[in-house]
Coordinates of C-alpha atoms in Angstrom, one line a residue:
X1 CA 68.3 104.5 118.7
X2 CA 72.2 104.1 119.1
X3 CA 74.2 107.1 119.7
X4 CA 76.7 106.9 117.2
X5 CA 78.6 110.3 117.9
X6 CA 79.0 108.8 121.5
X7 CA 80.2 105.5 120.6
X8 CA 82.6 106.4 117.7
X9 CA 85.5 108.7 116.8
X10 CA 85.3 111.2 114.2
X11 CA 86.6 109.3 111.3
X12 CA 84.6 106.1 112.3
X13 CA 81.5 108.2 112.4
X14 CA 82.0 109.5 109.0
X15 CA 82.4 106.0 107.7
X16 CA 79.3 104.8 109.5
X17 CA 77.3 107.7 108.0
X18 CA 78.3 107.3 104.6
X19 CA 75.1 106.2 102.9
X20 CA 75.4 106.6 99.2
X21 CA 78.3 105.9 96.6
X22 CA 81.6 104.3 96.7
X23 CA 84.0 104.5 99.7
X24 CA 87.3 103.3 100.6
X25 CA 87.7 103.0 104.3
X26 CA 91.7 102.6 104.8
X27 CA 91.8 101.3 108.4
X28 CA 95.2 101.1 110.1
X29 CA 96.3 98.3 112.2
X30 CA 94.3 98.3 115.6
X31 CA 92.0 101.1 114.5
X32 CA 88.6 99.5 114.8
X33 CA 87.6 98.6 111.5
X34 CA 85.3 95.6 112.5
X35 CA 83.5 97.9 115.0
X36 CA 83.2 100.4 112.2
X37 CA 81.6 97.8 109.9
X38 CA 79.2 96.7 112.5
X39 CA 78.0 100.1 113.4
X40 CA 77.5 101.0 109.7
X41 CA 75.3 97.8 109.3
X42 CA 73.2 98.8 112.4
X43 CA 73.1 102.5 111.0
X44 CA 71.8 101.4 107.6
X45 CA 69.1 99.2 109.3
X46 CA 67.8 101.9 111.6
X47 CA 67.8 104.3 108.6
X48 CA 65.2 102.0 106.9
X49 CA 67.5 99.9 104.6
X50 CA 66.3 96.3 104.5
X51 CA 68.5 94.0 106.0
X52 CA 68.2 91.6 103.2
X53 CA 69.5 94.1 100.9
X54 CA 72.9 94.3 102.6
X55 CA 75.8 92.1 101.8
X56 CA 79.0 91.8 104.0
X57 CA 81.9 89.9 102.4
X58 CA 84.8 88.7 104.5
X59 CA 87.5 86.1 104.3
X60 CA 86.4 83.6 106.9
X61 CA 83.1 82.4 107.9
X62 CA 83.9 83.0 111.5
X63 CA 84.5 86.7 111.1
X64 CA 81.3 86.8 109.2
X65 CA 79.2 85.1 111.9
X66 CA 81.0 87.4 114.6
X67 CA 80.1 90.4 112.8
X68 CA 76.3 89.5 112.2
X69 CA 76.1 88.3 115.7
X70 CA 77.5 91.6 117.2
X71 CA 75.0 93.7 114.9
X72 CA 72.0 91.8 116.2
X73 CA 73.3 92.4 119.7
X74 CA 73.5 96.1 119.1
X75 CA 70.1 96.3 117.3
X76 CA 68.5 93.9 120.0
X77 CA 66.8 92.1 117.1
X78 CA 67.8 89.3 114.5
X79 CA 68.6 90.9 111.2
X80 CA 68.6 89.0 107.8
X81 CA 71.7 90.6 106.3
X82 CA 74.0 88.4 104.0
X83 CA 77.4 87.8 105.9
X84 CA 79.7 85.3 104.4
X85 CA 82.8 84.6 102.7
X86 CA 83.3 85.1 98.9
X87 CA 83.3 81.5 98.0
X88 CA 80.1 80.9 100.4
X89 CA 78.3 83.7 98.6
X90 CA 79.3 82.5 95.1
X91 CA 78.0 79.0 95.9
X92 CA 74.6 80.4 97.1
X93 CA 74.4 82.3 93.9
X94 CA 75.5 79.4 91.6
X95 CA 73.0 77.0 93.1
X96 CA 70.2 79.4 92.6
X97 CA 71.3 80.4 89.0
X98 CA 72.9 77.0 88.0
X99 CA 71.1 77.0 84.6
X100 CA 72.8 80.1 83.7
X101 CA 76.2 78.9 84.8
X102 CA 75.7 75.7 82.7
X103 CA 75.9 73.3 85.7
X104 CA 73.6 71.3 87.8
X105 CA 72.6 72.9 91.2
X106 CA 73.7 69.9 93.0
X107 CA 77.4 70.2 92.1
X108 CA 79.8 68.8 94.7
X109 CA 82.7 71.0 96.1
X110 CA 86.1 69.3 96.2
X111 CA 89.2 69.9 98.2
X112 CA 92.7 70.3 97.1
X113 CA 93.6 66.4 97.8
X114 CA 90.4 65.5 95.7
X115 CA 91.7 67.6 92.9
X116 CA 95.2 65.9 93.1
X117 CA 93.4 62.4 92.8
X118 CA 91.6 63.7 89.7
X119 CA 94.9 64.5 88.2
X120 CA 96.5 61.3 88.9
X121 CA 93.5 59.7 87.2
X122 CA 93.8 61.9 84.2
X123 CA 97.5 61.3 84.0
X124 CA 96.9 57.6 83.9
X125 CA 94.2 57.9 81.1
X126 CA 96.6 60.2 79.0
X127 CA 99.5 57.6 79.8
X128 CA 101.6 60.5 81.4
X129 CA 102.2 58.7 84.7
X130 CA 105.7 57.6 83.9
X131 CA 106.9 60.7 82.0
X132 CA 109.9 62.6 83.6
X133 CA 109.6 66.1 84.6
X134 CA 105.9 66.0 85.2
X135 CA 104.5 67.4 88.3
X136 CA 102.6 65.3 90.9
X137 CA 99.1 65.6 91.3
X138 CA 99.4 67.8 94.4
X139 CA 102.0 70.2 92.8
X140 CA 99.8 70.4 89.5
X141 CA 96.6 71.2 91.5
X142 CA 98.5 73.8 93.2
X143 CA 100.0 75.3 89.9
X144 CA 96.4 75.5 88.6
X145 CA 95.1 77.3 91.6
X146 CA 98.1 79.8 91.2
X147 CA 97.1 80.7 87.7
X148 CA 93.6 81.2 88.8
X149 CA 94.4 83.5 91.7
X150 CA 97.1 85.6 89.8
X151 CA 95.2 85.7 86.7
X152 CA 97.7 84.2 84.6
X153 CA 97.9 81.3 82.0
X154 CA 99.8 78.1 82.5
X155 CA 102.2 78.9 79.8
X156 CA 103.3 82.0 81.7
X157 CA 103.4 80.1 85.2
X158 CA 106.0 77.8 83.4
X159 CA 108.3 80.6 82.5
X160 CA 108.7 81.2 86.5
X161 CA 111.9 79.7 87.9
X162 CA 110.1 77.6 90.3
X163 CA 108.3 75.5 87.5
X164 CA 110.9 75.9 84.8
X165 CA 111.8 72.2 85.1
X166 CA 108.2 71.3 83.7
X167 CA 108.5 73.6 80.8
X168 CA 109.6 70.8 78.3
X169 CA 106.2 69.1 78.9
X170 CA 104.1 72.4 78.2
X171 CA 101.9 70.8 75.7
X172 CA 101.3 67.6 77.7
X173 CA 100.6 69.8 80.9
X174 CA 97.9 71.8 78.8
X175 CA 96.4 68.6 77.5
X176 CA 96.3 67.4 81.3
X177 CA 94.6 70.6 82.2
X178 CA 91.9 70.0 79.7
X179 CA 91.5 66.6 80.6
X180 CA 90.9 67.5 84.4
X181 CA 88.5 70.2 83.4
X182 CA 86.5 67.8 81.4
X183 CA 86.4 65.2 84.1
X184 CA 85.0 67.6 86.8
X185 CA 82.5 68.9 84.3
X186 CA 81.3 65.3 83.5
X187 CA 81.1 64.5 87.0
X188 CA 79.7 67.8 88.3
X189 CA 82.6 68.7 90.4
X190 CA 83.9 72.2 91.3
X191 CA 86.8 73.2 93.5
X192 CA 87.3 76.5 95.3
X193 CA 88.6 78.2 92.3
X194 CA 86.0 76.8 89.9
X195 CA 83.4 78.4 92.2
X196 CA 84.9 81.7 91.5
X197 CA 85.6 81.3 87.9
X198 CA 82.1 79.8 87.1
X199 CA 80.3 82.7 88.9
X200 CA 82.5 85.3 87.2
X201 CA 82.0 83.8 83.9
X202 CA 78.1 83.7 84.4
X203 CA 78.0 87.3 85.5
X204 CA 79.9 88.2 82.3
X205 CA 77.7 86.1 79.9
X206 CA 74.3 87.1 81.5
X207 CA 74.3 90.7 82.3
X208 CA 70.4 90.7 83.3
X209 CA 71.4 88.1 86.0
X210 CA 74.3 90.3 87.1
X211 CA 71.7 93.2 87.3
X212 CA 69.2 91.2 89.3
X213 CA 71.9 90.2 91.9
X214 CA 72.9 94.0 91.9
X215 CA 69.4 95.0 92.6
X216 CA 69.0 92.5 95.3
X217 CA 72.0 93.6 97.3
X218 CA 71.6 97.5 97.6
X219 CA 74.5 97.7 99.9
X220 CA 77.8 95.9 99.7
X221 CA 80.8 95.8 102.1
X222 CA 83.9 94.1 101.7
X223 CA 86.3 93.5 104.5
X224 CA 90.1 93.0 104.2
X225 CA 90.0 94.3 100.7
X226 CA 93.8 94.5 100.5
X227 CA 93.7 90.6 100.4
X228 CA 91.5 90.2 97.5
X229 CA 92.8 88.8 94.1
X230 CA 92.0 89.9 90.5
X231 CA 89.1 87.5 90.2
X232 CA 87.4 88.3 93.6
X233 CA 87.5 92.1 92.3
X234 CA 86.1 91.3 89.1
X235 CA 83.2 89.7 90.6
X236 CA 82.5 92.8 92.8
X237 CA 82.9 95.1 89.8
X238 CA 80.3 93.3 87.8
X239 CA 77.5 93.6 90.5
X240 CA 78.4 97.1 91.2
X241 CA 78.1 98.5 87.5
X242 CA 74.9 100.8 88.0
X243 CA 74.5 100.9 91.9
X244 CA 77.7 102.5 93.4
X245 CA 76.8 101.7 97.0
X246 CA 80.0 99.9 97.7
X247 CA 82.4 100.4 100.6
X248 CA 85.7 98.4 100.9
X249 CA 87.6 98.2 103.9
X250 CA 91.4 97.5 104.4
X251 CA 94.9 98.6 105.0
X252 CA 97.2 98.5 102.1
X253 CA 100.2 98.3 104.6
X254 CA 98.8 94.7 105.6
X255 CA 98.7 93.3 102.1
X256 CA 101.2 90.5 102.5
X257 CA 99.7 87.5 100.7
X258 CA 100.9 88.1 97.3
X259 CA 102.2 84.7 97.2
X260 CA 98.5 83.5 97.3
X261 CA 97.4 85.9 94.6
X262 CA 96.4 88.7 96.8
X263 CA 96.9 92.0 94.7
X264 CA 97.5 95.2 96.4
X265 CA 96.7 97.2 93.4
X266 CA 93.0 96.5 94.0
X267 CA 93.0 98.8 96.9
X268 CA 95.6 101.1 95.7
X269 CA 93.6 101.8 92.2
X270 CA 90.0 101.6 94.0
X271 CA 89.4 105.5 94.0
X272 CA 90.6 105.8 90.4
X273 CA 88.2 103.0 89.3
X274 CA 85.1 104.2 91.2
X275 CA 84.2 107.7 90.2
X276 CA 83.3 109.9 93.2
X277 CA 84.9 107.6 95.7
X278 CA 85.1 108.9 99.2
X279 CA 88.5 107.9 101.0
X280 CA 88.2 107.9 104.9
X281 CA 91.3 107.2 107.0
X282 CA 91.1 105.4 110.4
X283 CA 94.5 106.1 112.2
X284 CA 93.2 106.3 115.8
X285 CA 94.8 103.1 117.2
X286 CA 93.3 101.3 120.2
X287 CA 95.9 98.5 120.5
X288 CA 99.4 99.9 121.0
X289 CA 101.3 102.6 122.7
X290 CA 102.6 105.5 120.9
X291 CA 106.1 104.2 121.0
X292 CA 105.3 101.2 119.2
X293 CA 103.3 103.2 116.7
X294 CA 106.2 105.7 116.2
X295 CA 108.1 102.8 115.0
X296 CA 105.4 101.4 113.0
X297 CA 104.9 104.9 111.3
X298 CA 108.7 105.0 110.6
X299 CA 108.7 101.4 109.0
X300 CA 105.8 102.6 106.5
X301 CA 108.0 105.3 105.2
X302 CA 110.1 102.6 103.5
X303 CA 107.2 101.5 101.2
X304 CA 107.3 103.1 97.7
X305 CA 103.7 102.7 97.2
X306 CA 100.6 103.0 99.3
X307 CA 98.6 105.7 101.1
X308 CA 100.5 107.8 103.4
X309 CA 99.0 107.7 107.1
X310 CA 100.2 108.0 110.7
X311 CA 98.8 106.0 113.5
X312 CA 98.0 107.8 116.7
X313 CA 97.4 105.9 119.9
X314 CA 95.3 106.3 123.0
X315 CA 98.1 106.0 125.4
X316 CA 101.8 106.5 125.9
X317 CA 104.7 104.5 127.6
X318 CA 107.9 105.5 128.9
X319 CA 109.3 102.2 127.3
X320 CA 110.7 102.3 123.8
X321 CA 110.8 99.2 121.6
X322 CA 114.0 97.5 122.1
X323 CA 116.6 96.4 119.4
X324 CA 118.7 93.7 121.2
X325 CA 122.1 92.6 119.6
X326 CA 123.1 89.2 120.8
X327 CA 126.2 86.9 119.5
X328 CA 124.5 84.2 117.5
X329 CA 121.3 82.2 117.4
X330 CA 121.9 80.3 120.4
X331 CA 122.2 83.3 122.4
X332 CA 119.1 84.6 120.7
X333 CA 117.0 81.6 121.8
X334 CA 118.4 82.1 125.4
X335 CA 117.6 85.9 125.4
X336 CA 114.2 85.1 124.1
X337 CA 113.6 82.6 126.9
X338 CA 114.8 84.8 129.4
X339 CA 112.5 87.7 128.0
X340 CA 109.5 85.4 128.2
X341 CA 110.2 84.5 131.9
X342 CA 110.8 88.1 132.6
X343 CA 107.4 89.1 131.3
X344 CA 105.7 86.1 132.8
X345 CA 107.0 87.1 136.2
X346 CA 105.5 90.5 135.7
X347 CA 102.0 89.0 135.3
X348 CA 101.7 88.7 131.7
X349 CA 100.2 85.5 130.7
X350 CA 102.0 83.3 128.2
X351 CA 99.3 83.4 125.7
X352 CA 99.7 87.3 125.7
X353 CA 103.4 86.6 124.7
X354 CA 104.1 85.9 120.9
X355 CA 107.5 85.4 119.1
X356 CA 107.3 86.2 115.5
X357 CA 109.6 85.2 112.5
X358 CA 109.6 85.8 108.7
X359 CA 110.3 81.9 108.1
X360 CA 109.2 78.8 109.9
X361 CA 113.0 77.5 110.3
X362 CA 113.9 80.5 112.3
X363 CA 112.2 79.1 115.6
X364 CA 113.9 75.6 115.6
X365 CA 116.6 76.5 118.1
X366 CA 114.0 78.1 120.4
X367 CA 111.7 75.2 120.1
X368 CA 114.2 72.9 121.6
X369 CA 115.0 75.3 124.3
X370 CA 111.4 75.7 125.2
X371 CA 110.9 71.9 125.3
X372 CA 113.9 71.6 127.4
X373 CA 112.3 74.0 129.9
X374 CA 109.0 72.4 129.9
X375 CA 107.2 75.5 128.5
X376 CA 104.2 74.6 126.3
X377 CA 103.5 76.8 123.1
X378 CA 101.5 76.8 119.9
X379 CA 103.0 77.3 116.7
X380 CA 101.2 78.9 113.8
X381 CA 102.5 78.4 110.3
X382 CA 104.7 75.5 109.8
X383 CA 105.2 72.2 111.8
X384 CA 107.0 72.2 114.9
X385 CA 110.7 71.3 114.3
X386 CA 110.8 68.3 116.5
X387 CA 107.5 67.1 115.2
X388 CA 109.0 66.9 111.5
X389 CA 109.3 63.3 110.2
X390 CA 112.9 63.5 109.3
X391 CA 113.9 65.0 112.5
X392 CA 112.0 62.1 114.3
X393 CA 113.8 59.7 112.1
X394 CA 117.2 60.9 113.1
X395 CA 116.4 60.9 116.9
X396 CA 115.1 57.4 116.5
X397 CA 118.9 56.3 116.0
X398 CA 119.8 58.1 119.2
X399 CA 116.8 56.4 120.9
X400 CA 118.3 52.9 119.8
X401 CA 121.7 54.0 121.0
X402 CA 120.5 54.8 124.5
X403 CA 117.8 52.3 124.8
X404 CA 118.2 49.1 122.6
X405 CA 114.5 47.8 123.9
X406 CA 112.7 50.9 122.2
X407 CA 110.7 49.1 119.8
X408 CA 109.1 52.3 118.2
X409 CA 112.5 53.4 117.3
X410 CA 113.3 50.2 115.7
X411 CA 110.1 50.1 113.9
X412 CA 110.6 53.6 112.5
X413 CA 114.3 53.1 111.3
X414 CA 113.6 49.7 109.6
X415 CA 111.0 51.2 107.4
X416 CA 113.6 53.5 105.9
X417 CA 115.2 50.5 104.1
X418 CA 114.2 49.2 100.7
X419 CA 111.8 46.2 101.0
X420 CA 110.7 46.8 104.6
X421 CA 107.0 47.8 105.1
X422 CA 105.0 48.0 108.3
X423 CA 104.5 44.4 108.5
X424 CA 108.3 43.3 108.1
X425 CA 109.3 46.2 110.5
X426 CA 107.1 45.1 113.2
X427 CA 108.3 41.6 113.1
X428 CA 112.0 42.5 112.8
X429 CA 111.8 45.2 115.5
X430 CA 110.4 42.5 118.0
X431 CA 113.0 40.1 117.3
X432 CA 115.6 42.8 117.8
X433 CA 114.2 43.3 121.1
X434 CA 114.4 39.5 121.9
X435 CA 118.0 38.8 120.4
X436 CA 119.5 42.4 120.0
X437 CA 120.8 43.9 116.9
X438 CA 122.5 40.7 116.0
X439 CA 119.2 39.4 114.7
X440 CA 119.7 42.0 111.8
X441 CA 122.4 39.7 110.4
X442 CA 120.3 36.3 111.0
X443 CA 120.6 33.9 108.1
X444 CA 117.0 34.1 107.7
X445 CA 117.4 37.6 106.1
X446 CA 119.6 36.4 103.3
X447 CA 117.2 35.7 100.6
X448 CA 115.0 38.9 101.4
X449 CA 115.3 41.8 99.2
X450 CA 116.0 43.9 102.3
X451 CA 118.7 41.4 103.6
X452 CA 121.9 43.5 102.2
X453 CA 120.4 46.7 103.5
X454 CA 119.8 45.8 107.1
X455 CA 123.3 44.3 107.3
X456 CA 124.3 47.8 106.6
X457 CA 122.2 49.1 109.5
X458 CA 123.9 46.6 111.8
X459 CA 127.4 47.7 110.7
X460 CA 126.3 51.3 111.5
X461 CA 125.1 50.4 114.9
X462 CA 128.3 48.4 115.6
X463 CA 130.5 51.5 114.4
X464 CA 129.0 53.4 117.3
X465 CA 131.2 51.5 119.8
X466 CA 133.5 53.7 121.7
X467 CA 132.5 56.8 119.9
X468 CA 131.3 60.2 121.5
X469 CA 127.7 61.1 121.5
X470 CA 128.3 63.9 118.8
X471 CA 130.2 61.5 116.5
X472 CA 127.2 58.9 116.8
X473 CA 124.8 61.7 115.7
X474 CA 126.8 62.7 112.9
X475 CA 127.3 59.1 111.7
X476 CA 123.7 58.5 112.1
X477 CA 122.7 61.7 110.3
X478 CA 124.9 60.6 107.2
X479 CA 123.7 57.1 107.2
X480 CA 120.1 58.2 107.3
X481 CA 120.7 60.5 104.4
X482 CA 122.5 57.9 102.4
X483 CA 119.9 55.3 103.1
X484 CA 116.8 57.5 102.2
X485 CA 118.6 58.5 99.0
X486 CA 119.0 55.1 98.0
X487 CA 115.4 53.9 98.9
X488 CA 114.1 57.0 96.9
X489 CA 116.3 56.2 93.9
X490 CA 115.3 52.5 93.9
X491 CA 111.4 53.0 94.8
X492 CA 109.0 52.5 92.0
X493 CA 107.2 55.9 91.3
X494 CA 104.6 57.0 88.8
X495 CA 107.1 59.4 87.2
X496 CA 110.7 60.5 87.4
X497 CA 109.4 63.8 88.5
X498 CA 108.0 62.4 91.6
X499 CA 111.4 60.9 92.2
X500 CA 113.2 64.1 91.6
X501 CA 110.7 66.1 93.9
X502 CA 111.3 63.5 96.8
X503 CA 115.3 64.0 96.3
X504 CA 115.0 67.8 96.5
X505 CA 112.8 67.1 99.8
X506 CA 115.6 65.1 101.0
X507 CA 118.1 68.0 100.4
X508 CA 116.0 70.5 102.0
X509 CA 115.5 68.1 105.1
X510 CA 119.4 67.7 105.3
X511 CA 119.5 71.5 106.2
X512 CA 117.2 70.8 109.2
X513 CA 119.5 67.9 110.1
X514 CA 122.5 70.4 110.1
X515 CA 120.6 72.6 112.4
X516 CA 119.9 69.7 114.8
X517 CA 123.5 68.7 114.8
X518 CA 124.3 72.3 115.7
X519 CA 121.9 72.2 118.7
X520 CA 123.4 69.1 119.9
X521 CA 126.7 70.5 120.7
X522 CA 125.2 72.1 123.8
X523 CA 124.6 68.8 125.5
X524 CA 126.9 66.4 127.1
X525 CA 125.2 63.0 126.3
X526 CA 122.8 61.6 123.9
X527 CA 120.2 61.0 126.8
X528 CA 120.4 64.7 128.0
X529 CA 119.8 65.8 124.3
X530 CA 116.8 63.3 123.8
X531 CA 115.4 64.6 127.1
X532 CA 115.6 68.1 126.0
X533 CA 114.1 67.3 122.5
X534 CA 111.3 64.9 123.5
X535 CA 110.2 65.8 126.9
X536 CA 106.4 66.5 126.9
X537 CA 106.0 70.2 127.6
X538 CA 102.3 69.8 128.0
X539 CA 102.9 68.5 131.4
X540 CA 103.8 72.1 132.3
X541 CA 101.7 73.4 135.4
X542 CA 99.1 76.0 135.0
X543 CA 96.3 76.8 132.6
X544 CA 96.5 74.5 129.7
X545 CA 95.1 77.2 127.6
X546 CA 97.8 79.7 128.9
X547 CA 100.3 78.8 125.9
X548 CA 103.2 81.0 124.5
X549 CA 102.7 81.5 120.7
X550 CA 105.3 81.1 118.0
X551 CA 104.2 82.1 114.6
X552 CA 105.3 83.2 111.1
X553 CA 104.3 86.8 110.4
X554 CA 101.7 85.7 107.7
X555 CA 100.0 83.5 110.2
X556 CA 99.4 86.1 112.8
X557 CA 97.7 89.0 110.9
X558 CA 94.7 90.2 112.7
X559 CA 95.9 89.2 116.2
X560 CA 97.4 91.1 118.8
X561 CA 99.5 90.2 122.0
X562 CA 100.7 92.3 125.0
X563 CA 104.5 91.3 124.2
X564 CA 106.0 90.6 120.7
X565 CA 109.4 89.3 120.2
X566 CA 110.7 89.5 116.4
X567 CA 113.5 87.2 115.7
X568 CA 116.3 87.9 113.2
X569 CA 115.5 91.4 112.5
X570 CA 118.2 91.8 110.0
X571 CA 118.8 92.5 106.2
X572 CA 118.7 89.0 104.1
X573 CA 115.8 87.8 106.4
X574 CA 113.5 90.9 106.7
X575 CA 113.9 92.1 104.1
X576 CA 114.6 88.7 102.2
X577 CA 117.7 88.7 100.4
X578 CA 115.7 88.1 97.2
X579 CA 113.7 91.1 97.6
X580 CA 116.1 93.7 98.4
X581 CA 116.0 96.3 95.7
X582 CA 113.1 94.5 93.8
X583 CA 109.5 95.5 93.3
X584 CA 108.5 92.8 96.0
X585 CA 110.6 94.9 98.6
X586 CA 107.3 96.5 99.6
X587 CA 105.9 93.2 100.5
X588 CA 108.7 92.6 103.2
X589 CA 108.1 96.3 104.3
X590 CA 104.4 95.4 104.9
X591 CA 105.5 92.1 106.8
X592 CA 107.7 94.3 109.0
X593 CA 104.7 96.6 109.7
X594 CA 102.5 93.7 110.4
X595 CA 104.9 92.2 113.0
X596 CA 105.3 95.6 114.7
X597 CA 101.9 96.4 115.2
X598 CA 100.9 93.2 116.8
X599 CA 102.4 94.4 120.1
X600 CA 100.4 96.4 122.5
X601 CA 103.0 97.3 125.1
X602 CA 106.2 95.5 124.6
X603 CA 108.2 94.9 121.6
X604 CA 111.7 93.3 121.3
X605 CA 113.5 93.0 118.0
X606 CA 116.4 90.5 118.1
X607 CA 119.6 91.1 115.8
X608 CA 122.1 88.1 116.0
X609 CA 125.5 89.1 114.8
X610 CA 125.9 85.8 113.1
X611 CA 122.9 83.8 111.6
X612 CA 122.8 80.4 110.2
X613 CA 120.6 80.5 106.9
X614 CA 120.1 77.1 105.3
X615 CA 123.4 76.0 106.8
X616 CA 125.2 79.0 105.7
X617 CA 126.7 81.6 108.2
X618 CA 125.8 85.2 107.3
X619 CA 126.4 88.5 109.2
X620 CA 123.6 90.1 110.9
X621 CA 123.0 93.7 110.2
X622 CA 120.0 95.6 111.6
X623 CA 117.0 95.6 109.0
X624 CA 117.2 98.6 106.8
X625 CA 113.4 99.0 107.5
X626 CA 114.4 100.1 111.0
X627 CA 117.8 101.4 110.8
X628 CA 117.9 105.2 110.7
X629 CA 121.3 106.7 111.6
X630 CA 119.9 110.1 112.5
X631 CA 116.6 108.8 114.1
X632 CA 117.1 105.2 115.3
X633 CA 117.4 106.2 118.9
X634 CA 114.2 108.3 118.8
X635 CA 112.0 105.0 118.0
X636 CA 114.2 102.4 119.8
X637 CA 116.2 101.6 122.9
X638 CA 119.5 99.9 121.5
X639 CA 121.1 97.4 123.7
X640 CA 124.3 95.5 123.1
X641 CA 125.3 92.2 124.7
X642 CA 126.6 93.5 127.8
X643 CA 123.6 95.6 128.6
X644 CA 121.5 92.5 128.1
X645 CA 123.6 90.4 130.4
X646 CA 123.3 93.1 133.1
X647 CA 119.5 93.2 132.8
X648 CA 119.1 89.5 133.1
X649 CA 121.9 87.7 134.8

């Protein structure tokens, strides 16, 4: 038998020993919720509960498998609990009870790209493909999914600013939605949202089936409950109508996926919806030092909703989290690099250092600097800045300038022009290597559709003569944007909305190109800049797995690092300008809390005095979530530029 009192702290023990009735386990960051769930599974089985009657729902198959494996290791025997994701459980039930759900048990599960293809087929059949202000297949698939996850109608979704442009086609979009649904029904296809919808509908229509499932699973535990949406919560409610043995586990302060449909109200209202609910708090943190937790507790006081809790650490440190003021984003990147080197020299592996940010674009300056230094990194959330297609396109112009024999660069640039696909691009690029840029104005191109366009490319290349590197980059960027816009406007598309979407993407890409030009100002030549942006950082020495981590806050939840560096810890970014003073403000408070609680020993929060956001310079003021005129110095060590320079230089 397992000695639970010896293995668990007091609150964990209470949760594990909870045998009957509903329970809400509020597990703060790093407080051992997974360990508690595993021990509870073991306790139930040791108490005589059949493993087959235990259902453990998680958000990833990996987490489910790990929990089951650890429980079996603890019990020293195989156990037949059902541990899986919501979708896996619903698929299992739908295949077994298919006749009640009105579907064939051998239904196929389709992905988002499959759904987009079906939408395009339906648009063609309805003759909608050439209508203006119609979303692409991919966009409409995302819209339908948002409706399901947020529990709203398509009509309501179209009132949101993001989708307002499609409002004039509301009736056609409703018809398209019905057409897509019929197609999937006729071909026995279900997407991830359909799986939840079908199962929930079946439970509502056939209470006897719901009761049978309820009787099968006497004990249900739901992990990461703060991330559930309305539909997932509805499913749980229907299979816990009579049997109230339900334990939900989560942390309301880590509910940060509202944009995906997660509804924090599920966890906030749970005790009111389940009579006799026992609420257990896990606040003993096994991850971070007390100094970091003091700051996390302070951040939580900014929330206007949620459960009040104070995290307690197992150890303390003499080092407070640091608020570091720097001049601008360039100095921020330099400071971050210096901090990374300093930590690594102390023996901290790169993989134990994480740079966090609210939005993917915030890491661009740092990415270029890391490339220059040959420091490899993994990026979670968003594509690496230098791997983005439009950045590679612009850099291709510089590659031709520095090396006219760069065939790959010619191949890439030529395809930007009207009438040139891969075959023409390959042939022309090879001739340019042989005859030089003059081949672009050869008589053989005059009658071609692309002739006039590559003549402009030739003129652009000729205009570089005698110019400085930065002038050439600026000219190339302008040429690229104008050429791409011309190509988009003259390209054959399924609908005008497709064209409009491409033009909007181009406008967003121009912001990245502006950032690239700002970065280039630190380099003396095109060759030096290209070296810094294209050196293969994977050639760095040492363990290939020992990689620095760059991540958005949303992509790092559930992970932990010795050292965390939080970029742009300022108002208008964290919190976002659009959230300040709105109900969504709580979402950004929770983002800050998640960011702070990823750190085990060291936490830097960087405050640039000037920040470039979407091409616009904004002043940097310390985030209101941290700033406290009376108590700030109790939580943080505040450093100004001169102090930072003394530390590192």
